[in-house]
mmCIF file of N, CA, C and O in Angstrom:
data_model
loop_
_atom_site.group_PDB
_atom_site.id
_atom_site.type_symbol
_atom_site.label_atom_id
_atom_site.label_comp_id
_atom_site.label_asym_id
_atom_site.label_seq_id
_atom_site.Cartn_x
_atom_site.Cartn_y
_atom_site.Cartn_z
ATOM 1 N N UNK U 1 -15.720 20.249 -27.001
ATOM 2 C CA UNK U 1 -15.320 20.269 -26.176
ATOM 3 C C UNK U 1 -15.660 19.278 -25.895
ATOM 4 O O UNK U 1 -16.439 18.952 -24.802
ATOM 5 N N UNK U 2 -15.275 17.832 -25.715
ATOM 6 C CA UNK U 2 -15.002 16.368 -24.986
ATOM 7 C C UNK U 2 -15.623 16.524 -24.332
ATOM 8 O O UNK U 2 -13.901 16.654 -23.288
ATOM 9 N N UNK U 3 -16.067 16.472 -22.471
ATOM 10 C CA UNK U 3 -15.682 16.805 -21.085
ATOM 11 C C UNK U 3 -15.016 15.049 -20.477
ATOM 12 O O UNK U 3 -15.385 14.062 -21.381
ATOM 13 N N UNK U 4 -14.226 15.219 -19.863
ATOM 14 C CA UNK U 4 -14.337 14.191 -18.743
ATOM 15 C C UNK U 4 -15.031 12.652 -18.051
ATOM 16 O O UNK U 4 -14.447 12.328 -18.249
ATOM 17 N N UNK U 5 -15.791 13.814 -18.079
ATOM 18 C CA UNK U 5 -16.982 12.436 -17.140
ATOM 19 C C UNK U 5 -17.399 12.496 -18.811
ATOM 20 O O UNK U 5 -18.044 11.122 -18.091
ATOM 21 N N UNK U 6 -17.948 13.035 -19.707
ATOM 22 C CA UNK U 6 -18.659 11.661 -20.607
ATOM 23 C C UNK U 6 -17.581 11.114 -21.497
ATOM 24 O O UNK U 6 -17.461 9.857 -22.587
ATOM 25 N N UNK U 7 -16.491 11.246 -21.407
ATOM 26 C CA UNK U 7 -15.484 10.242 -22.088
ATOM 27 C C UNK U 7 -15.900 9.458 -20.487
ATOM 28 O O UNK U 7 -15.330 8.158 -20.462
ATOM 29 N N UNK U 8 -15.050 9.317 -19.415
ATOM 30 C CA UNK U 8 -16.181 8.432 -18.424
ATOM 31 C C UNK U 8 -16.758 7.359 -18.526
ATOM 32 O O UNK U 8 -17.137 5.924 -19.067
ATOM 33 N N UNK U 9 -18.663 7.917 -18.545
ATOM 34 C CA UNK U 9 -18.907 7.216 -19.622
ATOM 35 C C UNK U 9 -19.566 6.175 -21.264
ATOM 36 O O UNK U 9 -19.283 5.320 -20.865
ATOM 37 N N UNK U 10 -18.282 7.151 -21.836
ATOM 38 C CA UNK U 10 -17.543 5.911 -23.499
ATOM 39 C C UNK U 10 -16.863 4.843 -22.885
ATOM 40 O O UNK U 10 -16.987 3.855 -23.707
ATOM 41 N N UNK U 11 -16.165 5.619 -21.857
ATOM 42 C CA UNK U 11 -14.899 3.902 -21.631
ATOM 43 C C UNK U 11 -15.907 3.182 -20.895
ATOM 44 O O UNK U 11 -15.593 1.939 -20.861
ATOM 45 N N UNK U 12 -16.987 3.043 -19.878
ATOM 46 C CA UNK U 12 -17.328 2.282 -19.307
ATOM 47 C C UNK U 12 -18.163 1.435 -20.057
ATOM 48 O O UNK U 12 -18.299 0.737 -19.327
ATOM 49 N N UNK U 13 -18.634 2.134 -20.745
ATOM 50 C CA UNK U 13 -19.733 1.427 -21.688
ATOM 51 C C UNK U 13 -19.245 0.201 -22.156
ATOM 52 O O UNK U 13 -19.180 -1.062 -22.206
ATOM 53 N N UNK U 14 -17.159 0.890 -22.646
ATOM 54 C CA UNK U 14 -16.861 -0.107 -23.752
ATOM 55 C C UNK U 14 -16.412 -1.199 -22.776
ATOM 56 O O UNK U 14 -16.165 -2.642 -23.231
ATOM 57 N N UNK U 15 -15.665 -0.876 -21.658
ATOM 58 C CA UNK U 15 -14.581 -2.317 -21.017
ATOM 59 C C UNK U 15 -16.599 -3.115 -20.464
ATOM 60 O O UNK U 15 -16.099 -4.038 -20.155
ATOM 61 N N UNK U 16 -17.522 -2.517 -20.022
ATOM 62 C CA UNK U 16 -18.951 -3.855 -19.473
ATOM 63 C C UNK U 16 -19.142 -4.617 -21.045
ATOM 64 O O UNK U 16 -19.306 -5.747 -20.651
ATOM 65 N N UNK U 17 -19.086 -3.803 -21.754
ATOM 66 C CA UNK U 17 -18.944 -4.372 -23.207
ATOM 67 C C UNK U 17 -18.117 -5.542 -23.371
ATOM 68 O O UNK U 17 -18.028 -6.909 -23.941
ATOM 69 N N UNK U 18 -17.145 -5.163 -23.333
ATOM 70 C CA UNK U 18 -15.824 -5.820 -22.801
ATOM 71 C C UNK U 18 -15.997 -6.758 -21.829
ATOM 72 O O UNK U 18 -14.485 -8.062 -21.103
ATOM 73 N N UNK U 19 -16.773 -6.895 -20.663
ATOM 74 C CA UNK U 19 -17.069 -7.930 -20.092
ATOM 75 C C UNK U 19 -16.117 -7.929 -18.639
ATOM 76 O O UNK U 19 -15.836 -8.249 -17.474
ATOM 77 N N UNK U 20 -16.425 -6.409 -18.174
ATOM 78 C CA UNK U 20 -15.735 -5.854 -16.971
ATOM 79 C C UNK U 20 -16.850 -4.948 -16.524
ATOM 80 O O UNK U 20 -17.446 -4.604 -17.451
ATOM 81 N N UNK U 21 -16.795 -5.299 -15.388
ATOM 82 C CA UNK U 21 -17.479 -4.232 -14.299
ATOM 83 C C UNK U 21 -16.290 -2.167 -13.790
ATOM 84 O O UNK U 21 -15.672 -3.021 -12.968
ATOM 85 N N UNK U 22 -16.731 -1.042 -14.077
ATOM 86 C CA UNK U 22 -15.768 -0.051 -14.549
ATOM 87 C C UNK U 22 -16.631 0.442 -12.801
ATOM 88 O O UNK U 22 -17.694 0.466 -12.135
ATOM 89 N N UNK U 23 -15.077 0.834 -12.550
ATOM 90 C CA UNK U 23 -15.616 2.126 -10.835
ATOM 91 C C UNK U 23 -15.498 2.987 -10.883
ATOM 92 O O UNK U 23 -14.232 3.456 -11.933
ATOM 93 N N UNK U 24 -16.174 4.431 -11.313
ATOM 94 C CA UNK U 24 -15.019 5.608 -11.637
ATOM 95 C C UNK U 24 -14.844 6.118 -10.325
ATOM 96 O O UNK U 24 -15.224 6.517 -9.448
ATOM 97 N N UNK U 25 -13.311 6.690 -10.101
ATOM 98 C CA UNK U 25 -12.987 7.562 -9.299
ATOM 99 C C UNK U 25 -12.512 6.420 -8.372
ATOM 100 O O UNK U 25 -13.028 7.249 -7.479
ATOM 101 N N UNK U 26 -11.610 5.974 -8.406
ATOM 102 C CA UNK U 26 -11.314 4.670 -6.930
ATOM 103 C C UNK U 26 -9.888 4.718 -7.287
ATOM 104 O O UNK U 26 -8.978 5.341 -8.077
ATOM 105 N N UNK U 27 -9.872 5.083 -5.515
ATOM 106 C CA UNK U 27 -8.758 5.347 -4.768
ATOM 107 C C UNK U 27 -7.927 4.125 -4.956
ATOM 108 O O UNK U 27 -8.177 3.349 -3.844
ATOM 109 N N UNK U 28 -7.029 4.555 -4.539
ATOM 110 C CA UNK U 28 -5.522 3.419 -4.434
ATOM 111 C C UNK U 28 -4.874 2.629 -3.294
ATOM 112 O O UNK U 28 -5.473 4.589 -2.150
ATOM 113 N N UNK U 29 -3.966 2.689 -2.851
ATOM 114 C CA UNK U 29 -3.839 2.472 -2.306
ATOM 115 C C UNK U 29 -1.901 3.477 -1.525
ATOM 116 O O UNK U 29 -1.732 4.066 -0.377
ATOM 117 N N UNK U 30 -2.006 3.391 -2.484
ATOM 118 C CA UNK U 30 -0.232 4.683 -2.576
ATOM 119 C C UNK U 30 -0.780 5.807 -2.866
ATOM 120 O O UNK U 30 -0.581 7.135 -3.332
ATOM 121 N N UNK U 31 -2.710 6.266 -2.107
ATOM 122 C CA UNK U 31 -2.910 7.872 -2.923
ATOM 123 C C UNK U 31 -3.316 8.131 -4.007
ATOM 124 O O UNK U 31 -3.967 8.808 -3.275
ATOM 125 N N UNK U 32 -2.974 7.578 -5.181
ATOM 126 C CA UNK U 32 -3.720 8.360 -6.395
ATOM 127 C C UNK U 32 -4.524 7.560 -6.644
ATOM 128 O O UNK U 32 -5.164 6.810 -5.954
ATOM 129 N N UNK U 33 -5.146 8.359 -7.222
ATOM 130 C CA UNK U 33 -6.987 8.240 -8.274
ATOM 131 C C UNK U 33 -7.328 8.242 -9.090
ATOM 132 O O UNK U 33 -6.601 8.279 -10.246
ATOM 133 N N UNK U 34 -7.250 6.895 -9.427
ATOM 134 C CA UNK U 34 -8.180 6.388 -11.315
ATOM 135 C C UNK U 34 -8.693 6.947 -11.771
ATOM 136 O O UNK U 34 -9.782 6.736 -11.018
ATOM 137 N N UNK U 35 -8.671 6.710 -12.542
ATOM 138 C CA UNK U 35 -10.828 8.007 -13.308
ATOM 139 C C UNK U 35 -11.040 6.655 -13.330
ATOM 140 O O UNK U 35 -12.346 6.529 -12.876
ATOM 141 N N UNK U 36 -10.892 5.789 -13.988
ATOM 142 C CA UNK U 36 -12.003 3.695 -14.211
ATOM 143 C C UNK U 36 -10.716 3.785 -13.349
ATOM 144 O O UNK U 36 -10.616 2.817 -13.871
ATOM 145 N N UNK U 37 -11.356 1.970 -12.903
ATOM 146 C CA UNK U 37 -10.976 0.827 -11.949
ATOM 147 C C UNK U 37 -12.262 0.053 -12.928
ATOM 148 O O UNK U 37 -13.179 0.986 -12.665
ATOM 149 N N UNK U 38 -12.182 -1.240 -13.974
ATOM 150 C CA UNK U 38 -12.425 -1.964 -13.500
ATOM 151 C C UNK U 38 -11.962 -3.623 -12.917
ATOM 152 O O UNK U 38 -11.031 -3.211 -13.611
ATOM 153 N N UNK U 39 -13.204 -3.787 -12.947
ATOM 154 C CA UNK U 39 -12.980 -5.335 -13.164
ATOM 155 C C UNK U 39 -13.493 -6.922 -14.001
ATOM 156 O O UNK U 39 -14.508 -6.935 -13.990
ATOM 157 N N UNK U 40 -12.663 -7.786 -13.733
ATOM 158 C CA UNK U 40 -12.847 -8.330 -15.365
ATOM 159 C C UNK U 40 -13.411 -9.702 -14.165
ATOM 160 O O UNK U 40 -12.931 -10.255 -13.936
ATOM 161 N N UNK U 41 -13.980 -10.440 -15.213
ATOM 162 C CA UNK U 41 -14.528 -11.741 -14.866
ATOM 163 C C UNK U 41 -13.609 -12.402 -13.972
ATOM 164 O O UNK U 41 -13.806 -13.722 -13.802
ATOM 165 N N UNK U 42 -12.449 -12.411 -15.106
ATOM 166 C CA UNK U 42 -11.053 -13.473 -14.413
ATOM 167 C C UNK U 42 -10.474 -12.483 -13.504
ATOM 168 O O UNK U 42 -9.480 -13.786 -12.894
ATOM 169 N N UNK U 43 -11.199 -11.851 -13.059
ATOM 170 C CA UNK U 43 -9.960 -11.020 -11.500
ATOM 171 C C UNK U 43 -8.962 -9.953 -12.761
ATOM 172 O O UNK U 43 -8.263 -9.606 -11.514
ATOM 173 N N UNK U 44 -8.710 -9.747 -13.892
ATOM 174 C CA UNK U 44 -7.829 -8.915 -14.933
ATOM 175 C C UNK U 44 -8.318 -7.089 -13.533
ATOM 176 O O UNK U 44 -9.358 -7.282 -13.815
ATOM 177 N N UNK U 45 -7.374 -6.875 -13.390
ATOM 178 C CA UNK U 45 -8.070 -5.161 -12.918
ATOM 179 C C UNK U 45 -7.700 -4.292 -14.577
ATOM 180 O O UNK U 45 -5.880 -5.204 -14.685
ATOM 181 N N UNK U 46 -8.653 -3.604 -14.536
ATOM 182 C CA UNK U 46 -7.682 -2.549 -15.916
ATOM 183 C C UNK U 46 -7.704 -1.534 -15.369
ATOM 184 O O UNK U 46 -8.957 -0.740 -14.756
ATOM 185 N N UNK U 47 -7.163 -0.359 -15.210
ATOM 186 C CA UNK U 47 -6.701 1.088 -15.272
ATOM 187 C C UNK U 47 -6.971 1.962 -16.217
ATOM 188 O O UNK U 47 -6.171 1.715 -17.577
ATOM 189 N N UNK U 48 -7.546 2.865 -15.773
ATOM 190 C CA UNK U 48 -8.105 4.259 -17.128
ATOM 191 C C UNK U 48 -7.978 5.545 -16.804
ATOM 192 O O UNK U 48 -8.318 6.109 -16.245
ATOM 193 N N UNK U 49 -6.806 6.206 -17.763
ATOM 194 C CA UNK U 49 -6.595 7.682 -16.874
ATOM 195 C C UNK U 49 -7.666 8.439 -18.147
ATOM 196 O O UNK U 49 -6.938 7.902 -19.023
ATOM 197 N N UNK U 50 -8.086 8.890 -18.209
ATOM 198 C CA UNK U 50 -8.877 10.227 -18.797
ATOM 199 C C UNK U 50 -7.931 11.783 -19.309
ATOM 200 O O UNK U 50 -7.300 12.731 -17.639
ATOM 201 N N UNK U 51 -7.704 11.492 -20.249
ATOM 202 C CA UNK U 51 -6.961 13.160 -20.391
ATOM 203 C C UNK U 51 -8.036 13.971 -21.081
ATOM 204 O O UNK U 51 -7.953 13.424 -23.036
ATOM 205 N N UNK U 52 -8.403 14.607 -21.870
ATOM 206 C CA UNK U 52 -9.562 15.398 -22.444
ATOM 207 C C UNK U 52 -8.182 16.888 -22.844
ATOM 208 O O UNK U 52 -9.207 17.606 -24.474
ATOM 209 N N UNK U 53 -7.508 17.214 -22.601
ATOM 210 C CA UNK U 53 -5.701 18.200 -23.520
ATOM 211 C C UNK U 53 -4.796 17.593 -23.609
ATOM 212 O O UNK U 53 -5.061 16.414 -22.843
ATOM 213 N N UNK U 54 -4.169 17.920 -24.155
ATOM 214 C CA UNK U 54 -2.989 17.333 -24.982
ATOM 215 C C UNK U 54 -2.332 17.934 -23.474
ATOM 216 O O UNK U 54 -1.483 16.928 -23.681
ATOM 217 N N UNK U 55 -1.695 19.154 -23.355
ATOM 218 C CA UNK U 55 -0.729 19.348 -22.538
ATOM 219 C C UNK U 55 -1.174 18.604 -20.785
ATOM 220 O O UNK U 55 -0.159 18.408 -20.510
ATOM 221 N N UNK U 56 -2.557 17.920 -20.589
ATOM 222 C CA UNK U 56 -2.456 17.648 -20.027
ATOM 223 C C UNK U 56 -2.180 16.532 -20.431
ATOM 224 O O UNK U 56 -1.049 15.284 -18.621
ATOM 225 N N UNK U 57 -1.865 15.169 -21.112
ATOM 226 C CA UNK U 57 -1.899 14.090 -21.736
ATOM 227 C C UNK U 57 0.017 14.122 -21.731
ATOM 228 O O UNK U 57 -0.131 13.535 -20.739
ATOM 229 N N UNK U 58 0.289 15.253 -22.222
ATOM 230 C CA UNK U 58 1.735 14.991 -21.801
ATOM 231 C C UNK U 58 2.769 15.088 -21.204
ATOM 232 O O UNK U 58 3.462 15.359 -20.156
ATOM 233 N N UNK U 59 1.849 16.467 -20.107
ATOM 234 C CA UNK U 59 2.657 16.716 -17.854
ATOM 235 C C UNK U 59 2.285 15.370 -16.731
ATOM 236 O O UNK U 59 2.464 15.819 -16.436
ATOM 237 N N UNK U 60 1.776 14.380 -18.272
ATOM 238 C CA UNK U 60 0.952 13.437 -16.806
ATOM 239 C C UNK U 60 2.154 12.444 -16.511
ATOM 240 O O UNK U 60 2.563 12.439 -17.277
ATOM 241 N N UNK U 61 2.757 12.897 -15.404
ATOM 242 C CA UNK U 61 4.386 12.431 -14.869
ATOM 243 C C UNK U 61 3.867 11.345 -13.595
ATOM 244 O O UNK U 61 4.935 10.372 -13.126
ATOM 245 N N UNK U 62 2.980 11.395 -13.235
ATOM 246 C CA UNK U 62 1.909 10.159 -12.330
ATOM 247 C C UNK U 62 1.323 8.810 -12.639
ATOM 248 O O UNK U 62 1.061 8.239 -11.687
ATOM 249 N N UNK U 63 1.539 8.974 -14.182
ATOM 250 C CA UNK U 63 0.806 7.304 -14.177
ATOM 251 C C UNK U 63 1.120 6.248 -13.858
ATOM 252 O O UNK U 63 0.500 5.456 -13.795
ATOM 253 N N UNK U 64 3.104 6.169 -13.969
ATOM 254 C CA UNK U 64 3.347 4.867 -13.478
ATOM 255 C C UNK U 64 3.295 4.446 -12.038
ATOM 256 O O UNK U 64 3.903 3.059 -11.611
ATOM 257 N N UNK U 65 2.911 5.262 -11.356
ATOM 258 C CA UNK U 65 2.492 5.151 -10.014
ATOM 259 C C UNK U 65 0.813 3.908 -9.740
ATOM 260 O O UNK U 65 0.968 3.248 -8.795
ATOM 261 N N UNK U 66 0.275 4.451 -10.714
ATOM 262 C CA UNK U 66 -0.986 2.965 -10.881
ATOM 263 C C UNK U 66 -1.044 1.148 -11.756
ATOM 264 O O UNK U 66 -1.372 0.289 -11.375
ATOM 265 N N UNK U 67 0.456 1.666 -12.231
ATOM 266 C CA UNK U 67 1.126 -0.282 -12.625
ATOM 267 C C UNK U 67 0.811 -1.013 -12.421
ATOM 268 O O UNK U 67 0.754 -1.894 -12.144
ATOM 269 N N UNK U 68 1.502 -1.003 -10.582
ATOM 270 C CA UNK U 68 1.792 -1.421 -10.133
ATOM 271 C C UNK U 68 -0.017 -1.847 -9.756
ATOM 272 O O UNK U 68 0.213 -3.507 -9.186
ATOM 273 N N UNK U 69 -1.218 -1.336 -9.729
ATOM 274 C CA UNK U 69 -2.111 -2.011 -9.677
ATOM 275 C C UNK U 69 -2.933 -2.999 -9.987
ATOM 276 O O UNK U 69 -4.636 -2.814 -10.098
ATOM 277 N N UNK U 70 -2.881 -2.422 -11.400
ATOM 278 C CA UNK U 70 -3.759 -3.515 -12.386
ATOM 279 C C UNK U 70 -2.136 -3.853 -13.648
ATOM 280 O O UNK U 70 -1.869 -4.048 -14.037
ATOM 281 N N UNK U 71 -3.358 -4.789 -13.742
ATOM 282 C CA UNK U 71 -2.657 -5.907 -14.934
ATOM 283 C C UNK U 71 -2.618 -5.175 -16.636
ATOM 284 O O UNK U 71 -2.121 -5.177 -17.023
ATOM 285 N N UNK U 72 -3.761 -4.498 -16.892
ATOM 286 C CA UNK U 72 -3.946 -3.437 -18.516
ATOM 287 C C UNK U 72 -4.108 -2.464 -17.269
ATOM 288 O O UNK U 72 -4.375 -1.204 -16.824
ATOM 289 N N UNK U 73 -3.412 -1.468 -18.125
ATOM 290 C CA UNK U 73 -3.449 -0.026 -18.199
ATOM 291 C C UNK U 73 -3.868 0.755 -19.399
ATOM 292 O O UNK U 73 -2.855 0.226 -20.440
ATOM 293 N N UNK U 74 -4.431 1.205 -19.327
ATOM 294 C CA UNK U 74 -4.836 2.695 -20.692
ATOM 295 C C UNK U 74 -4.693 3.553 -20.031
ATOM 296 O O UNK U 74 -5.363 4.318 -19.766
ATOM 297 N N UNK U 75 -4.868 4.724 -21.926
ATOM 298 C CA UNK U 75 -5.240 6.209 -20.932
ATOM 299 C C UNK U 75 -6.989 6.498 -22.284
ATOM 300 O O UNK U 75 -6.737 5.894 -23.421
ATOM 301 N N UNK U 76 -7.865 6.910 -22.344
ATOM 302 C CA UNK U 76 -8.684 8.058 -22.449
ATOM 303 C C UNK U 76 -8.672 8.862 -23.143
ATOM 304 O O UNK U 76 -8.466 10.185 -22.187
ATOM 305 N N UNK U 77 -8.731 9.015 -24.276
ATOM 306 C CA UNK U 77 -9.100 10.548 -25.360
ATOM 307 C C UNK U 77 -10.269 10.882 -25.488
ATOM 308 O O UNK U 77 -10.948 10.137 -26.321
ATOM 309 N N UNK U 78 -10.281 11.684 -25.438
ATOM 310 C CA UNK U 78 -11.991 12.165 -26.409
ATOM 311 C C UNK U 78 -11.557 12.219 -28.407
ATOM 312 O O UNK U 78 -10.403 12.170 -27.910
ATOM 313 N N UNK U 79 -12.653 11.560 -29.179
ATOM 314 C CA UNK U 79 -12.272 11.869 -30.711
ATOM 315 C C UNK U 79 -11.365 12.443 -31.176
ATOM 316 O O UNK U 79 -11.199 12.249 -32.747
ATOM 317 N N UNK U 80 -11.957 13.860 -30.612
ATOM 318 C CA UNK U 80 -11.866 15.481 -32.057
ATOM 319 C C UNK U 80 -9.940 15.461 -31.359
ATOM 320 O O UNK U 80 -8.791 16.209 -31.511
ATOM 321 N N UNK U 81 -9.209 15.244 -30.024
ATOM 322 C CA UNK U 81 -7.583 14.781 -29.679
ATOM 323 C C UNK U 81 -7.014 14.298 -31.399
ATOM 324 O O UNK U 81 -7.075 14.007 -32.199
#
């Protein structure tokens, strides 16, 4: 099984390839924490929430709290999902 740390490494590599600068476990002003936040060269902020289990993905009700802080928002999952 893939761990959240492994998914975070893969997400970070992809974001860098796309011109973003990622930061892991980024705290937001509302007290929530994004698994990965990334700043694009044009100032675009991307947020990524990592899920490594289907029940965790289905039960996540907090993700809307991230939307006011980023222009792009994604869920990242391991390949075996």
